[in-house]
Tab-separated table of C-alpha atoms and ligand atoms in Angstrom:
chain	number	residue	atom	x	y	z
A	296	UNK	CA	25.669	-18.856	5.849
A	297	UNK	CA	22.478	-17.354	6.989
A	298	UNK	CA	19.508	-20.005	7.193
A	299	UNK	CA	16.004	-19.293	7.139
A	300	UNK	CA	12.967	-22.085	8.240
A	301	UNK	CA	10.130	-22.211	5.913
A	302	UNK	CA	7.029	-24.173	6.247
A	303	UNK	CA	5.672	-24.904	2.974
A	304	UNK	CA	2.024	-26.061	2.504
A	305	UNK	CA	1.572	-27.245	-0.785
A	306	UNK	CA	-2.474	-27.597	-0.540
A	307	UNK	CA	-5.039	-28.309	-3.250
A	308	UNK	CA	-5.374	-28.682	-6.752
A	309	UNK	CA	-2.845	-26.964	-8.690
A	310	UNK	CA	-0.946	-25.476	-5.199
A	311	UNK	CA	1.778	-28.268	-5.347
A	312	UNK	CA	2.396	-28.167	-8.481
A	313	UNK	CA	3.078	-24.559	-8.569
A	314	UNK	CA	4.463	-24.929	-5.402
A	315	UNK	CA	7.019	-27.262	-6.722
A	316	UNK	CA	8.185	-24.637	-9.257
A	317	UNK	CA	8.601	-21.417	-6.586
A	318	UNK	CA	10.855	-23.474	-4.379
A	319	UNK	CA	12.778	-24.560	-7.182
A	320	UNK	CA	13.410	-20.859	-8.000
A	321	UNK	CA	13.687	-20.066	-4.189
A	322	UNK	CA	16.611	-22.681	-4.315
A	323	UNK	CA	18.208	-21.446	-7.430
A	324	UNK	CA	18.348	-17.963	-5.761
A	325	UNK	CA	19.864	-18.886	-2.480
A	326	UNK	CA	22.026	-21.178	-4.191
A	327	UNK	CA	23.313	-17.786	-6.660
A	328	UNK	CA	23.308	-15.453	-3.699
A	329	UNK	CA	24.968	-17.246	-0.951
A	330	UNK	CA	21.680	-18.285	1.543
A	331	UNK	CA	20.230	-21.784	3.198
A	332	UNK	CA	16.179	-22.405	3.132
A	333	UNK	CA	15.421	-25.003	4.839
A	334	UNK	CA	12.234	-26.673	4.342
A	335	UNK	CA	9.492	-28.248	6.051
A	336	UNK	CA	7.027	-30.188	3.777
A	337	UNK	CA	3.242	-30.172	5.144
A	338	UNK	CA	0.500	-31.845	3.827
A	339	UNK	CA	-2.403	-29.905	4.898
A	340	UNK	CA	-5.196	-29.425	2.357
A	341	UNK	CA	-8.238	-31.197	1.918
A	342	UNK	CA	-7.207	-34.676	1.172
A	343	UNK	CA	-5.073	-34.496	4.733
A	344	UNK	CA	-8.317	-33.112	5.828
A	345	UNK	CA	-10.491	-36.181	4.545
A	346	UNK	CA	-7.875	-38.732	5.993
A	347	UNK	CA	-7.242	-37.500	9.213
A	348	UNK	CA	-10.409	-35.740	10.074
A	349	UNK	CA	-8.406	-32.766	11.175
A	350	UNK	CA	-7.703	-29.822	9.383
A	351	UNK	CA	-4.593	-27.860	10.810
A	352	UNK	CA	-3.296	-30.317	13.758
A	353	UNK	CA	-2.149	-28.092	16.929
A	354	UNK	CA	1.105	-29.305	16.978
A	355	UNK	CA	1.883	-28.568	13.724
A	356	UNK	CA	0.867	-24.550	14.013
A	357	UNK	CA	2.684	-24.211	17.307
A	358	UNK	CA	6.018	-25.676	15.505
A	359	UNK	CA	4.901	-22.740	12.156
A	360	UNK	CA	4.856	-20.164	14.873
A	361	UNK	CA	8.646	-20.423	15.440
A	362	UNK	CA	9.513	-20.800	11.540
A	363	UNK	CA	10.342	-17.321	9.428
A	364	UNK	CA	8.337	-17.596	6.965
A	365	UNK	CA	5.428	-19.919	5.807
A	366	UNK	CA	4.262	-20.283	2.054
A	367	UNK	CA	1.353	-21.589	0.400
A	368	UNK	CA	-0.036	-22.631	-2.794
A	369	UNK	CA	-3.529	-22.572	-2.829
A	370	UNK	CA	-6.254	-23.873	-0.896
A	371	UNK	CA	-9.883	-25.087	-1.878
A	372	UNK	CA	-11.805	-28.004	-2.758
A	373	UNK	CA	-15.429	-28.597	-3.711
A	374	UNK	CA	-15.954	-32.137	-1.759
A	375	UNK	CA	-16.012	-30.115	1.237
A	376	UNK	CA	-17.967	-27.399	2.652
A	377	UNK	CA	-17.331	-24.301	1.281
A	378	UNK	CA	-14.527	-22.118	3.077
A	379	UNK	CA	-14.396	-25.267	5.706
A	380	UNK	CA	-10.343	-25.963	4.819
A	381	UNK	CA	-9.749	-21.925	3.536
A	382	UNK	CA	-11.023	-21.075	7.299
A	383	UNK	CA	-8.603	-23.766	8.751
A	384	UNK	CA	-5.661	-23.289	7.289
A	385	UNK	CA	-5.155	-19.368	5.698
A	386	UNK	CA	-7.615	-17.897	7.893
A	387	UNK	CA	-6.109	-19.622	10.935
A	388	UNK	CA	-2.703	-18.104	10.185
A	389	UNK	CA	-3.906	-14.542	9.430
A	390	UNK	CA	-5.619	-14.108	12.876
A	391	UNK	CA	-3.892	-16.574	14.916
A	392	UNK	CA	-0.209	-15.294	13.860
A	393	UNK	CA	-1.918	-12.057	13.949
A	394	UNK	CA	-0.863	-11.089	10.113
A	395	UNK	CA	-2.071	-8.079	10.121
A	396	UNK	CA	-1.553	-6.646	6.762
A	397	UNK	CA	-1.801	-8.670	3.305
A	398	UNK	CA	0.277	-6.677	0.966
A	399	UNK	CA	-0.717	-7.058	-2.937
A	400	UNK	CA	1.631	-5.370	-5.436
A	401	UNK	CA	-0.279	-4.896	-8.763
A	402	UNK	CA	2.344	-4.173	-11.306
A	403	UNK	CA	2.461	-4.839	-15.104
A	404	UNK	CA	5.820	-6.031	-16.042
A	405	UNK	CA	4.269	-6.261	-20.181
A	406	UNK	CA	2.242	-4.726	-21.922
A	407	UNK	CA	0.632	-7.011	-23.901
A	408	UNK	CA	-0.654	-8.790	-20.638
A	409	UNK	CA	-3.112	-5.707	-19.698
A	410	UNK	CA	-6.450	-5.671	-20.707
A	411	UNK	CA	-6.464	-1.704	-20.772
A	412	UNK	CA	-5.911	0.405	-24.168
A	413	UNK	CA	-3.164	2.423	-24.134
A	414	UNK	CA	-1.733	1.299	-20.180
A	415	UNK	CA	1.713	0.545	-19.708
A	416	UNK	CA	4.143	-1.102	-17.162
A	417	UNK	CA	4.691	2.815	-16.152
A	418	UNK	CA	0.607	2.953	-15.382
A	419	UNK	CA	-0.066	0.062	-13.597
A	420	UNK	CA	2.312	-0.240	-10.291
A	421	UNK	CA	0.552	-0.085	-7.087
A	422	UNK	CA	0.810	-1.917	-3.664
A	423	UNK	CA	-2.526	-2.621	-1.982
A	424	UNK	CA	-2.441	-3.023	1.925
A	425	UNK	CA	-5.358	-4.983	3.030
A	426	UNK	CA	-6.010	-5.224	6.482
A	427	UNK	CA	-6.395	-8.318	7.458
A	428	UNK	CA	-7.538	-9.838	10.497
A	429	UNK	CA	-10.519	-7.443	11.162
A	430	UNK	CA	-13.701	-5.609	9.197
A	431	UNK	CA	-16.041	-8.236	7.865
A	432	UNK	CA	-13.610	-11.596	8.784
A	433	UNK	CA	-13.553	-10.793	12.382
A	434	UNK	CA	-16.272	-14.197	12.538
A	435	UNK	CA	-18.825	-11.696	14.289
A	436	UNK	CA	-21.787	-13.658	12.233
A	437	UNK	CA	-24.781	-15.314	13.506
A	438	UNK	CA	-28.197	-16.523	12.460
A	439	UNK	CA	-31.647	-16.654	14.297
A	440	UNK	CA	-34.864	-18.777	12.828
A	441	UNK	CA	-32.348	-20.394	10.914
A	442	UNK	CA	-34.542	-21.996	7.896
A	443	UNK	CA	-37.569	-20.259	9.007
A	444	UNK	CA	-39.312	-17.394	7.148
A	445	UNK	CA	-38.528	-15.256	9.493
A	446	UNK	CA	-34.659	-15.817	9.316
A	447	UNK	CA	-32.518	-13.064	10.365
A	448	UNK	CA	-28.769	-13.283	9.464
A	449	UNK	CA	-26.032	-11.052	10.620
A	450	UNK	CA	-22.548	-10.012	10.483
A	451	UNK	CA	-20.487	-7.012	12.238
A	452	UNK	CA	-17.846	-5.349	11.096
A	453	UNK	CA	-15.488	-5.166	13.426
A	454	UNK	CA	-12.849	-2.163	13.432
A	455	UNK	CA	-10.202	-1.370	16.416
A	456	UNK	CA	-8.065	1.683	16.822
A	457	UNK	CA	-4.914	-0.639	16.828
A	458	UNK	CA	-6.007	-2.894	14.050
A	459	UNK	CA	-6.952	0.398	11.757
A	460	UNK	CA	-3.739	2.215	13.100
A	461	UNK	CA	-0.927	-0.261	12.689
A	462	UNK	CA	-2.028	-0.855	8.781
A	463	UNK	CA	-2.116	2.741	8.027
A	464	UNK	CA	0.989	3.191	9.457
A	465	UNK	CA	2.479	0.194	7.302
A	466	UNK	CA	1.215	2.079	4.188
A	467	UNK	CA	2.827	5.267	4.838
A	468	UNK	CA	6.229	2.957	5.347
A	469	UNK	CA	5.437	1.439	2.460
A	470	UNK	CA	4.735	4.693	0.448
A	471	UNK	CA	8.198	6.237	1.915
A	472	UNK	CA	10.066	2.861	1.325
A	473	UNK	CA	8.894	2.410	-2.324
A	474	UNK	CA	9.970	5.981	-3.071
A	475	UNK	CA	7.550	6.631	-6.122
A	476	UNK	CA	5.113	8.741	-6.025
A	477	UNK	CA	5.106	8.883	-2.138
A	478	UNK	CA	1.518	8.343	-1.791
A	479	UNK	CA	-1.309	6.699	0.403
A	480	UNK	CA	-4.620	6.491	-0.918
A	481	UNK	CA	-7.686	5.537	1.612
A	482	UNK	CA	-10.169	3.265	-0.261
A	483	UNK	CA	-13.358	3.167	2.404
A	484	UNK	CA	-17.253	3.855	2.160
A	485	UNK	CA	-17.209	5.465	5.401
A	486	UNK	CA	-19.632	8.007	3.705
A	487	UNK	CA	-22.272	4.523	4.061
A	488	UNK	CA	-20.863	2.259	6.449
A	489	UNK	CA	-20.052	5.081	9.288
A	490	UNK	CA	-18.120	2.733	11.289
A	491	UNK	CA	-15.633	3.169	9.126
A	492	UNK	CA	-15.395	7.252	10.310
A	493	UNK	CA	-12.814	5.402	12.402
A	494	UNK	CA	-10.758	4.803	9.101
A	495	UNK	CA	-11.122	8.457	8.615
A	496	UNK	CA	-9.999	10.160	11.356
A	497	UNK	CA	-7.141	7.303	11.936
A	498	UNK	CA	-5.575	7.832	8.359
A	499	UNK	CA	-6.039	12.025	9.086
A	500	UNK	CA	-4.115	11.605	12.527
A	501	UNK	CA	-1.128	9.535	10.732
A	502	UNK	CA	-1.447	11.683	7.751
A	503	UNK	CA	-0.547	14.054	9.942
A	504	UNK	CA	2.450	12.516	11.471
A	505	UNK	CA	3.942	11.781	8.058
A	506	UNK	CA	3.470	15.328	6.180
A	507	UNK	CA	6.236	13.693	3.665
A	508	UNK	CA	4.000	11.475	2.287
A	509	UNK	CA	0.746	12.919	0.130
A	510	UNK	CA	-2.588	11.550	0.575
A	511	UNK	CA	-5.723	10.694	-1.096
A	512	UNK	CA	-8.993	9.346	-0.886
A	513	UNK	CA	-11.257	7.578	-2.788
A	514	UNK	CA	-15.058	5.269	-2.228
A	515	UNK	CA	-14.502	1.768	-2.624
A	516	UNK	CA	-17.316	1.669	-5.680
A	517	UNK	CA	-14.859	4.938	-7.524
A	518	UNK	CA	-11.761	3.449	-6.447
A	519	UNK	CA	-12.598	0.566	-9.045
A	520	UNK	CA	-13.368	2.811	-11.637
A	521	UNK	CA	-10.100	4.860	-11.235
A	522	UNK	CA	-8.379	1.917	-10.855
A	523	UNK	CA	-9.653	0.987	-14.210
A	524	UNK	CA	-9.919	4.602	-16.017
A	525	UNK	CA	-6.306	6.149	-13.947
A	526	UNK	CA	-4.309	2.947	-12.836
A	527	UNK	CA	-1.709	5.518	-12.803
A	528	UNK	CA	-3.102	7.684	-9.823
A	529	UNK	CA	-2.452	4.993	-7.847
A	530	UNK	CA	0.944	4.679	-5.497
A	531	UNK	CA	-0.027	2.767	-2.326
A	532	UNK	CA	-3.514	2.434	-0.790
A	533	UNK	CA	-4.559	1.449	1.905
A	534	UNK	CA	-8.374	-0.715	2.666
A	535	UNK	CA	-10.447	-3.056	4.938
A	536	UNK	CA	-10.498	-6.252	5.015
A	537	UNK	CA	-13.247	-7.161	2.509
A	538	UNK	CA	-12.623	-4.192	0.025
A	539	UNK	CA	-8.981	-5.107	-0.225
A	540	UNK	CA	-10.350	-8.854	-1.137
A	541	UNK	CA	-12.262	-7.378	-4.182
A	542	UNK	CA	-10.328	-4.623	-5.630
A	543	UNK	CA	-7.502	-6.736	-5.591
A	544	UNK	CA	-9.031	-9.444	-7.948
A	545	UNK	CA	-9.702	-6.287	-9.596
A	546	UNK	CA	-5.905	-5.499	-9.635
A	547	UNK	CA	-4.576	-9.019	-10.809
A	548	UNK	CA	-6.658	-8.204	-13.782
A	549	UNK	CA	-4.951	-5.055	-14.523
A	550	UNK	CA	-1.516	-6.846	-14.240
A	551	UNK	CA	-2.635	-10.214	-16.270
A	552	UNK	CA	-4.912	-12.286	-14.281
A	553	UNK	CA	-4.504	-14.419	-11.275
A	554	UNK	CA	-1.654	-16.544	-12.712
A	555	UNK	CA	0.447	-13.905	-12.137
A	556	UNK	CA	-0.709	-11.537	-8.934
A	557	UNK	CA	1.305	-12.393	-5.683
A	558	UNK	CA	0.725	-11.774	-1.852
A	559	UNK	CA	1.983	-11.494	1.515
A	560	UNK	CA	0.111	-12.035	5.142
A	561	UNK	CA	2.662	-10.053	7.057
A	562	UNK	CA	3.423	-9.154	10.906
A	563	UNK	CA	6.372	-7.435	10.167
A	564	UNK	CA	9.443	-9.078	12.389
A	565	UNK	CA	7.300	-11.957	12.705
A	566	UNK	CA	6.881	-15.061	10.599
A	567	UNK	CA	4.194	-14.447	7.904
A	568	UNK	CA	2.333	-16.510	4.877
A	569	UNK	CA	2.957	-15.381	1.373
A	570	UNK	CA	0.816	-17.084	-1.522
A	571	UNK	CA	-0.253	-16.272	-4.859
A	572	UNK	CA	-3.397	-14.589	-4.766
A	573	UNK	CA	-5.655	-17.674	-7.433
A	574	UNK	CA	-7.228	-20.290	-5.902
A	575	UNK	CA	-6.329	-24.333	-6.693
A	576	UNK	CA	-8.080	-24.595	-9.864
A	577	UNK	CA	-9.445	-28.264	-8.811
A	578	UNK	CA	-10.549	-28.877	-12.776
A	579	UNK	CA	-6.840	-27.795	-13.921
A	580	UNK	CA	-5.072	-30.026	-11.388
A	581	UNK	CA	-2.291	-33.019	-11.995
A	582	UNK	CA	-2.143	-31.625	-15.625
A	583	UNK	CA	0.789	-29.525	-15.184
A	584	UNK	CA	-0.723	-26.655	-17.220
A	585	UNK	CA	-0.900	-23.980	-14.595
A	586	UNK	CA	0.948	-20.806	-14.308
A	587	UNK	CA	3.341	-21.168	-11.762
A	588	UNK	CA	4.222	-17.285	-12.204
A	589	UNK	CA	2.193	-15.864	-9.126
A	590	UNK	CA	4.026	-18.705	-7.156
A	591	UNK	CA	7.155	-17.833	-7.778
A	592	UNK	CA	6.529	-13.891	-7.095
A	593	UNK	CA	5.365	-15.248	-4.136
A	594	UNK	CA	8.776	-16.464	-3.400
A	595	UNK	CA	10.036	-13.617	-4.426
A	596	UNK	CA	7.780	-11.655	-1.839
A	597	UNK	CA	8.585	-14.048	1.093
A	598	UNK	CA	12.314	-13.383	0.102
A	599	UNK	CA	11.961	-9.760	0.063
A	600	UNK	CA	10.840	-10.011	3.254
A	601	UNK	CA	13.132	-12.170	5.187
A	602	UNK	CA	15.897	-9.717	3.942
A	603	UNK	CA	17.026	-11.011	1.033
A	604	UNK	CA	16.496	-7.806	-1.702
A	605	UNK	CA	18.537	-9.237	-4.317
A	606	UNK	CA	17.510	-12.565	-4.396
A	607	UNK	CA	13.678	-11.009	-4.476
A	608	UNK	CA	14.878	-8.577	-7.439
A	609	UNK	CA	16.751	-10.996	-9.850
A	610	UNK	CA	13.456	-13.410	-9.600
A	611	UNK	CA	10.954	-10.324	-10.592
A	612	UNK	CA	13.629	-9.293	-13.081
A	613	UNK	CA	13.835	-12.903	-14.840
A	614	UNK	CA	10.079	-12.740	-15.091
A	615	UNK	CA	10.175	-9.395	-16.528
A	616	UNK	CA	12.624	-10.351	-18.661
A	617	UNK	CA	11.219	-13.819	-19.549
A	618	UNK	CA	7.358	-11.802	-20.412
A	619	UNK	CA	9.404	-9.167	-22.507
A	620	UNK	CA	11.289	-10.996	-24.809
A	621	UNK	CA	8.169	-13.528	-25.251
A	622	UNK	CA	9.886	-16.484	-23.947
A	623	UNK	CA	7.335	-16.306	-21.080
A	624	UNK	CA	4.111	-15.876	-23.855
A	625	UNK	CA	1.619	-15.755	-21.621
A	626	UNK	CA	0.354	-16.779	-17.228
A	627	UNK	CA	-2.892	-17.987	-18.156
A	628	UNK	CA	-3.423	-22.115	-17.973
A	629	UNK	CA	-2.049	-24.264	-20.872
A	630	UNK	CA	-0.113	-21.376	-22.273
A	631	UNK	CA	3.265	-23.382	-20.891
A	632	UNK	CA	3.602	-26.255	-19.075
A	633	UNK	CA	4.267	-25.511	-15.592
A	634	UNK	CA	7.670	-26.968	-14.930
A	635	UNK	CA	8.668	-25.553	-18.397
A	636	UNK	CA	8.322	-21.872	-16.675
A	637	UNK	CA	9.905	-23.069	-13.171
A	638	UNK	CA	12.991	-24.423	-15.461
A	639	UNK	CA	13.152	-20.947	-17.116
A	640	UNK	CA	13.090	-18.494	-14.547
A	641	UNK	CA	15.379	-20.484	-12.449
A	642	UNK	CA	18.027	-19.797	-15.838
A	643	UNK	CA	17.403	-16.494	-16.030
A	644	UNK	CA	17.602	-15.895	-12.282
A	645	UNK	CA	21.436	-17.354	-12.914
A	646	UNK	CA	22.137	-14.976	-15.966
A	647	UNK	CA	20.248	-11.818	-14.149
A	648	UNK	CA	22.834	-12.859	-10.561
A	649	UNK	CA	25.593	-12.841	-13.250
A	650	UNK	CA	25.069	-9.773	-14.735
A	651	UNK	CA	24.944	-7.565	-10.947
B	937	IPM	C1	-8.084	-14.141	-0.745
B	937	IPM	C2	-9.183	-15.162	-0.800
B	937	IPM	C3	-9.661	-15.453	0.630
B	937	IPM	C4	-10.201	-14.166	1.208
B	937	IPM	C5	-10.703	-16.592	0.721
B	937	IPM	C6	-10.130	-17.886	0.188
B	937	IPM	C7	-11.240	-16.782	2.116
B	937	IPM	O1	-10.218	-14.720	-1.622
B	937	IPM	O2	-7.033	-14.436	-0.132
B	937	IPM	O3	-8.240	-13.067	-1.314
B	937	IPM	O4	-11.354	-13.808	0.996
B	937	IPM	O5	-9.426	-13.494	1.891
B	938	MG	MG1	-9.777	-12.907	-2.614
């Protein structure tokens, strides 16, 4: 039976708890379709962080680099200093495993859970690939005069040919693999930051290469109005690092909010971090309230990924089934309790295997 080694960092606030819920399903589905996950726990986050005085312990991210997939909950906590734990533990993993795409599907699996009149599950299904180790995160930032009127703050952008190259070419992959609308759009403000001409002419030369695939183009500031007024131009697109952080919020919104939009850090052939996209929701915490719904597509992303299609597909199908017929009513906080939905899907991930 094929096995695959997970890491699994539960994290802050609500992350173990809706942590809790996407292994449960994750276990349900290898149990139904004939695969081993086998688990390690760790308990990195900020209360690790506040006991040990370490964040992400060396020996601990050389053992993650030989796992095949890692997932998280959510990270975040307001005793300590802002981004402090995020920059430890996700941002750690994205450059240091060198993940070099974060992949965020926005599709609407019901109606009712768009905010847009008149938008349907056949509007609204688009993958985003953010890059993701470069552009504004690169760390290039620095201050001079610090706390003097004459302060000067900075931060570069930093673009390479690879780093630009290798996430256009996942797009086009993706566009081809997906086999919808076989289309890449290029979300960019190259027309104001010029640096990013090198986004330009490196999405023209692999346009180029893949003449099967149609292409578009569109200014961060319109894309988020299209994405709002058209959802339905949209196939895949493709964006730098900080754009792809915002119009993705932008995206969960169009699909129901952040308790149900799911992501993936990925190197493809290499282990990579898949998470739902919301944060840990310190003030929701220990209640078991939260949504565990972007969790568990997480699972079903990190699934999808080590190879295992069905088991991926029957968990996004029991969701869509479970929002359809209403037993799901809604992913935002207090609308179920959390272990209610985790008990649910993993039923309807048994009916949905039975039924294939
Ligand atoms: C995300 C988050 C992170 C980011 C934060 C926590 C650093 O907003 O994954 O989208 O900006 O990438
Ligand atoms: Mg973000």
């Amino acid at each position: 039976m094929t096995e695959y080694s997970i890491g699994v960092i539960g994290g802050d606030g609500i992350g173990p708890e809706v942590t809790a819920e996407a292994m449960k399903v994750v276990d349900a589905a290898a149990d139904v379709f004939g695969f081993s996950v086998r688990r390690t726990e760790y308990p990195f986050g900020t209360d690790y962080y506040l006991d040990h005085g370490e964040i992400f312990p060396d020996d601990a991210f050389e053992e993650v680099k030989g796992l095949n997939a890692v997932y998280l909950g959510a990270i975040g906590d307001p005793r300590v200093t802002v981004g402090m734990i995020e920059y430890g533990i996700i941002a750690r993993m994205r450059f240091d495993l060198d993940l070099y795409v974060n992949l965020r599907p926005i599709k609407l699996y019901d109606e009712r859970l768009c905010p847009l009149k008149g938008k349907s599950p056949d509007d609204i299904d688009m993958a985003i690939v953010r890059e993701n180790t470069e552009g504004a995160y690169a760390g290039m930032h620095g201050f001079c005069h610090k706390g003097q009127p004459l302060e000067v703050a900075t931060q570069t952008m930093v673009y390479t040919r690879e780093g630009v190259e290798r996430a256009i070419r996942f797009a086009f992959n993706l566009a081809r693999e997906r086999n919808k609308k076989k289309q890449v759009t290029l979300i960019d403000k190259a027309n104001a930051v010029r640096a990013q001409d090198i986004w330009t002419r490196t999405f023209a030369e692999v346009a180029a290469e893949n003449p099967d695939i149609k292409t578009d183009h569109a200014y961060v500031d319109a894309a988020c109005m299209w994405m709002i007024k058209n959802p339905e131009w949209f196939d895949v697109a493709v964006t730098p690092n900080l754009f792809g952080d915002i119009v993705t919020d932008l995206g969960a919104m169009l699909q129901g909010g952040m308790g149900i939009a799911a992501s993936g850090n990925i190197h493809p052939g290499r282990v990579s971090l898949f998470e739902p996209i919301h944060g840990s929701a310190p003030k929701h915490a220990g209640k078991g309230i939260a949504s565990p719904v972007a969790a568990i597509l997480a699972g079903s992303m990190m699934l999808d990924y080590l190879g295992q299609k069905k088991a991926a597909a029957a968990i996004e199908q029991s969701i869509i089934d479970l929002l359809k017929s209403g037993r799901i009513k809604g992913v935002n906080t207090g609308d179920h309790g959390t272990s209610e939905v985790g008990d649910m899907v993993v039923a309807e991930v048994k009916s949905v295997a039975a039924q294939v």
